[in-house]
XYZ file of C-alpha atoms in Angstrom:
362
model
C -54.036 -43.404 -69.556
C -57.373 -42.000 -68.376
C -57.808 -41.411 -64.633
C -61.185 -39.794 -63.939
C -61.512 -37.693 -60.825
C -64.297 -39.971 -59.602
C -66.585 -42.581 -61.138
C -69.624 -43.255 -58.966
C -70.548 -46.137 -61.248
C -67.235 -47.815 -60.454
C -67.413 -47.160 -56.713
C -70.886 -48.731 -56.520
C -70.229 -51.748 -58.742
C -68.794 -53.783 -55.875
C -72.136 -53.451 -54.063
C -74.376 -53.814 -57.118
C -75.794 -57.297 -56.465
C -76.459 -56.545 -52.795
C -78.034 -53.179 -53.632
C -80.471 -54.847 -56.029
C -81.373 -57.354 -53.297
C -81.914 -54.528 -50.805
C -84.127 -52.619 -53.215
C -86.264 -55.719 -53.698
C -86.447 -56.212 -49.935
C -87.663 -52.663 -49.400
C -90.192 -52.867 -52.241
C -91.580 -56.134 -50.895
C -91.836 -54.718 -47.363
C -94.438 -52.168 -48.455
C -93.006 -49.620 -45.961
C -90.909 -46.778 -47.396
C -90.676 -43.976 -44.792
C -89.607 -44.164 -41.101
C -89.453 -47.941 -41.086
C -87.199 -50.804 -40.046
C -84.432 -49.997 -42.525
C -84.052 -46.502 -41.094
C -84.047 -47.759 -37.498
C -81.409 -50.339 -38.388
C -79.143 -47.750 -39.996
C -79.628 -45.184 -37.220
C -78.625 -47.732 -34.588
C -75.620 -48.922 -36.610
C -74.316 -45.442 -37.402
C -74.755 -44.251 -33.803
C -72.727 -47.258 -32.671
C -70.114 -46.542 -35.340
C -69.725 -42.912 -34.248
C -69.942 -43.756 -30.542
C -73.012 -41.594 -29.896
C -76.321 -42.269 -28.140
C -78.385 -41.114 -31.088
C -78.397 -40.980 -34.873
C -81.411 -39.408 -36.561
C -81.710 -39.833 -40.317
C -82.734 -36.806 -42.381
C -83.058 -35.957 -46.056
C -79.626 -34.402 -46.645
C -76.630 -32.737 -45.021
C -77.960 -29.188 -45.255
C -81.142 -30.208 -43.458
C -79.050 -31.983 -40.831
C -77.245 -28.784 -39.883
C -80.349 -26.592 -40.159
C -82.384 -28.882 -37.916
C -79.634 -29.091 -35.279
C -79.646 -25.306 -35.056
C -83.459 -25.067 -35.021
C -83.655 -27.750 -32.326
C -81.241 -25.729 -30.181
C -83.910 -22.998 -29.940
C -81.534 -20.060 -30.077
C -83.182 -16.616 -30.222
C -83.664 -15.313 -33.772
C -80.652 -13.432 -35.139
C -78.260 -15.023 -32.660
C -74.708 -15.296 -33.982
C -73.077 -18.582 -34.940
C -69.323 -18.663 -35.528
C -68.452 -20.600 -38.677
C -65.352 -21.087 -40.854
C -65.030 -18.721 -43.796
C -63.394 -21.564 -45.724
C -66.179 -24.121 -46.095
C -68.812 -25.332 -48.513
C -71.689 -22.870 -48.572
C -74.126 -25.403 -47.057
C -72.513 -24.891 -43.646
C -73.383 -21.216 -43.817
C -76.774 -21.671 -45.482
C -77.852 -23.826 -42.535
C -77.267 -20.896 -40.185
C -79.210 -18.520 -42.415
C -82.016 -21.066 -42.856
C -82.350 -21.275 -39.071
C -82.795 -17.467 -38.955
C -79.406 -16.992 -37.313
C -76.389 -14.870 -38.263
C -73.180 -16.473 -39.597
C -69.962 -14.904 -38.321
C -67.018 -15.881 -40.527
C -63.627 -16.822 -39.092
C -60.506 -17.348 -41.207
C -58.860 -20.793 -41.523
C -55.372 -21.920 -40.699
C -53.079 -21.499 -43.685
C -51.804 -25.083 -43.625
C -54.824 -27.236 -42.684
C -57.553 -24.984 -44.194
C -59.617 -25.620 -41.026
C -61.042 -22.892 -38.786
C -58.276 -21.165 -36.813
C -59.293 -21.615 -33.184
C -56.932 -18.797 -32.164
C -59.212 -16.332 -33.981
C -62.498 -17.553 -32.519
C -62.472 -15.555 -29.279
C -62.117 -12.285 -31.200
C -65.371 -13.090 -33.024
C -67.432 -13.788 -29.895
C -70.014 -11.174 -28.884
C -72.951 -11.057 -26.486
C -75.098 -12.501 -29.308
C -72.897 -15.543 -29.966
C -74.591 -18.832 -29.146
C -72.554 -21.524 -30.869
C -69.500 -22.513 -32.912
C -70.164 -24.598 -36.025
C -66.960 -26.186 -37.308
C -66.311 -28.032 -40.581
C -64.082 -31.115 -40.695
C -63.017 -30.177 -44.203
C -61.684 -32.769 -46.674
C -61.913 -35.506 -43.982
C -59.671 -33.892 -41.345
C -60.960 -33.061 -37.869
C -60.645 -29.580 -36.407
C -58.752 -28.740 -33.188
C -61.666 -29.833 -31.032
C -60.034 -29.686 -27.586
C -59.172 -26.019 -28.059
C -62.543 -25.200 -29.648
C -64.530 -26.979 -26.948
C -62.485 -25.200 -24.268
C -63.349 -21.813 -25.779
C -67.011 -22.802 -25.959
C -67.024 -23.882 -22.330
C -65.391 -20.624 -21.289
C -68.144 -18.571 -22.936
C -71.075 -20.927 -22.432
C -71.462 -21.753 -26.123
C -72.650 -24.853 -27.954
C -70.382 -26.584 -30.463
C -71.627 -28.376 -33.585
C -69.787 -30.287 -36.321
C -70.298 -30.246 -40.053
C -69.024 -33.784 -40.559
C -70.256 -34.152 -44.140
C -66.749 -35.031 -45.360
C -65.523 -36.859 -42.266
C -67.237 -40.247 -41.951
C -64.908 -42.218 -39.680
C -62.357 -39.438 -39.147
C -60.673 -39.604 -35.743
C -59.641 -37.038 -33.164
C -57.850 -38.372 -30.085
C -59.490 -41.791 -30.378
C -63.008 -40.424 -30.886
C -64.846 -40.269 -34.182
C -66.191 -37.199 -35.935
C -69.812 -36.824 -34.948
C -68.980 -37.488 -31.291
C -66.812 -34.429 -30.620
C -69.460 -31.815 -29.821
C -73.084 -31.202 -28.877
C -74.267 -32.500 -32.236
C -73.093 -33.186 -35.784
C -74.559 -33.128 -39.264
C -73.592 -35.726 -41.875
C -74.224 -35.828 -45.600
C -74.370 -39.132 -47.467
C -74.338 -37.533 -50.908
C -73.226 -40.221 -53.412
C -69.613 -38.988 -53.607
C -69.020 -39.073 -49.828
C -66.887 -41.741 -48.143
C -70.178 -43.301 -47.051
C -72.411 -42.464 -49.982
C -76.068 -43.187 -50.691
C -77.561 -43.372 -54.182
C -79.297 -40.044 -53.827
C -79.515 -37.287 -51.247
C -79.349 -38.462 -47.629
C -78.155 -37.166 -44.270
C -78.093 -37.778 -40.533
C -77.555 -36.074 -37.189
C -75.595 -37.573 -34.291
C -75.769 -36.384 -30.694
C -75.570 -37.526 -27.086
C -78.090 -34.919 -25.926
C -81.447 -36.489 -25.000
C -83.504 -33.309 -25.350
C -81.824 -32.255 -28.578
C -82.437 -35.704 -30.098
C -86.103 -35.567 -29.069
C -86.608 -32.209 -30.787
C -84.688 -33.277 -33.885
C -86.833 -36.384 -34.332
C -89.938 -34.220 -34.222
C -88.551 -31.450 -36.440
C -87.592 -33.836 -39.263
C -91.203 -35.060 -39.349
C -93.154 -31.789 -39.692
C -92.622 -31.060 -35.973
C -94.607 -34.125 -34.915
C -93.837 -36.739 -32.278
C -97.332 -38.230 -32.500
C -99.279 -38.585 -35.741
C -101.269 -35.427 -36.537
C -100.005 -33.707 -33.371
C -97.489 -30.923 -34.065
C -95.429 -29.443 -31.237
C -93.034 -27.521 -33.510
C -93.020 -25.830 -36.880
C -90.966 -28.554 -38.510
C -89.646 -29.884 -41.807
C -90.305 -32.743 -44.169
C -86.808 -34.192 -43.951
C -86.773 -37.952 -43.533
C -84.114 -40.409 -44.640
C -86.114 -42.884 -46.730
C -86.003 -46.666 -46.437
C -84.185 -47.237 -49.729
C -81.291 -44.931 -48.911
C -81.133 -46.201 -45.321
C -80.891 -49.797 -46.550
C -78.052 -48.917 -48.952
C -76.171 -47.066 -46.215
C -76.560 -50.034 -43.841
C -75.164 -52.243 -46.583
C -72.129 -50.033 -47.145
C -71.340 -49.068 -43.542
C -69.427 -52.281 -42.643
C -66.979 -51.534 -45.482
C -66.339 -47.913 -44.473
C -63.262 -48.497 -42.292
C -61.674 -50.695 -44.945
C -62.324 -48.136 -47.678
C -60.984 -45.332 -45.475
C -57.830 -47.401 -44.931
C -57.387 -47.634 -48.716
C -57.791 -43.857 -48.941
C -55.049 -43.424 -46.323
C -52.672 -45.666 -48.267
C -53.217 -43.653 -51.436
C -52.767 -40.397 -49.530
C -49.558 -41.723 -48.030
C -48.183 -42.493 -51.478
C -49.084 -39.014 -52.680
C -47.473 -37.409 -49.628
C -44.281 -39.428 -49.924
C -43.869 -39.545 -53.690
C -45.187 -36.278 -55.106
C -42.111 -34.076 -55.267
C -42.638 -30.794 -57.067
C -41.941 -27.438 -55.460
C -44.760 -25.888 -57.517
C -47.297 -28.148 -55.778
C -48.053 -27.633 -52.079
C -49.215 -30.847 -50.387
C -51.574 -31.107 -47.402
C -50.094 -31.743 -43.932
C -49.261 -35.326 -43.046
C -49.164 -35.132 -39.229
C -52.597 -36.762 -38.797
C -52.564 -39.049 -41.828
C -53.869 -42.044 -39.869
C -56.741 -40.073 -38.312
C -57.910 -38.335 -41.495
C -60.227 -40.129 -43.909
C -59.065 -38.255 -47.010
C -62.456 -37.555 -48.521
C -60.452 -35.297 -50.819
C -56.746 -34.917 -51.525
C -56.292 -31.203 -52.074
C -53.081 -29.586 -53.293
C -52.362 -25.923 -53.880
C -50.867 -24.518 -57.070
C -50.383 -20.831 -57.844
C -51.116 -21.245 -61.540
C -54.133 -23.473 -61.073
C -55.601 -23.382 -64.563
C -52.247 -24.219 -66.167
C -51.884 -27.151 -63.775
C -55.422 -28.431 -64.367
C -55.075 -28.131 -68.148
C -51.767 -29.988 -68.004
C -53.365 -32.850 -66.044
C -56.430 -32.882 -68.308
C -54.213 -33.249 -71.384
C -52.637 -36.230 -69.640
C -56.083 -37.747 -69.043
C -56.208 -37.005 -65.309
C -59.416 -35.542 -63.929
C -59.420 -32.863 -61.232
C -61.935 -30.707 -59.399
C -61.914 -27.534 -57.309
C -63.295 -27.572 -53.771
C -64.188 -24.713 -53.883
C -63.617 -22.030 -56.563
C -65.542 -19.141 -54.949
C -65.561 -18.498 -51.178
C -68.955 -18.005 -49.524
C -68.363 -14.327 -48.825
C -67.872 -13.698 -52.554
C -71.098 -15.427 -53.609
C -74.065 -13.360 -54.806
C -76.210 -15.208 -52.266
C -74.405 -13.164 -49.582
C -74.069 -9.784 -51.237
C -73.797 -8.126 -47.833
C -70.331 -9.705 -47.501
C -68.964 -8.591 -50.870
C -66.649 -6.034 -49.267
C -65.311 -8.390 -46.613
C -61.584 -9.009 -46.748
C -60.637 -12.568 -45.796
C -57.248 -12.952 -47.469
C -56.368 -16.464 -46.299
C -59.726 -17.853 -47.398
C -59.463 -16.046 -50.727
C -55.935 -17.307 -51.385
C -56.960 -20.885 -50.619
C -59.950 -20.701 -52.961
C -57.746 -19.342 -55.748
C -55.173 -22.138 -55.486
C -56.774 -25.426 -54.392
C -57.035 -28.400 -56.744
C -58.429 -31.821 -55.817
C -56.678 -34.743 -57.486
C -58.083 -38.297 -57.828
C -58.337 -40.217 -54.568
C -60.870 -42.993 -54.064
C -60.764 -46.681 -53.096
C -61.165 -47.878 -56.688
C -57.879 -46.387 -57.933
C -55.377 -48.957 -59.178
C -51.685 -48.828 -58.296
C -50.705 -48.025 -61.885
C -53.192 -45.127 -61.917
C -51.798 -43.752 -58.655
C -48.259 -44.012 -60.032
C -49.335 -42.285 -63.227
C -50.876 -39.369 -61.278
C -47.712 -39.029 -59.160
C -45.319 -39.122 -62.121
C -47.415 -36.698 -64.146
C -47.523 -34.181 -61.292
C -43.796 -34.536 -60.679
C -43.170 -33.622 -64.313
C -45.293 -30.472 -64.173
């Protein structure tokens, strides 16, 4: 049996007829940037997240960069960020001319360890940027309490957490502002690059709207040195089409995750925690195996696709050579052992069973 890690063709087939209709609608409208389709999606996604504002941008990296630029922190201010994250979270800080300060994750959840945050705070610290990695929300009560104590802003990288819950509130509504990616493989995926920012802050939203459009609130009038980062009408229309199905698809992801958690039984394979299974949206199901390449080769021979999120930690990337001598042992161990196994709403029961049985026989 062949079980690919992910087939975007398959995940989009259910929407194919409606997508073609939407494309025709946009083409016939004659309006392709900052139009009705974008407004419709922004209003719908803000309502979904429970925020006052959603501002569409070109991609997830831009979303985070623009949030930080709109906050108007002094150049070279420090932003606390998880060491265990996709590099885009950190690039956004650098792109905003700020300094990333890396904090180790918890060993079990892989999320930023809030107990280590206070040690990283200095007089230059202005904000904490957390990542809801793999579709699981961070410990936001504790993180927000630390921020309040020190007068810091808190922002969310919610690129993998569309619909994830924390104490009855959705990701994107747990901080001063959040950046989302709608890259095609996300739980809510466009058919190209796309992103958005959510916030309840009136002034921040006003600046963000200008910054995404060259720094302009009024045509040919530029109040800021901005970006060309606008969520286009085609992608906005596709996202509006898919959004009503997001909760249902997340529920399917939870059912698959529950089967994996209950039925995978192999002491060589460390499973993720199950305490918040009904709040997480399981963008990825990530296990840890000490002999990762042996495990991946074994699954590949059985026709099961896997991926690694992520093989090299940010502080070991050539892009950040100044960090090459940093020692972050928990982050490094995680990056050496993680393997993502297939989990998406199109998986059939027999495929799920096959993945479980194959892993149990490793």
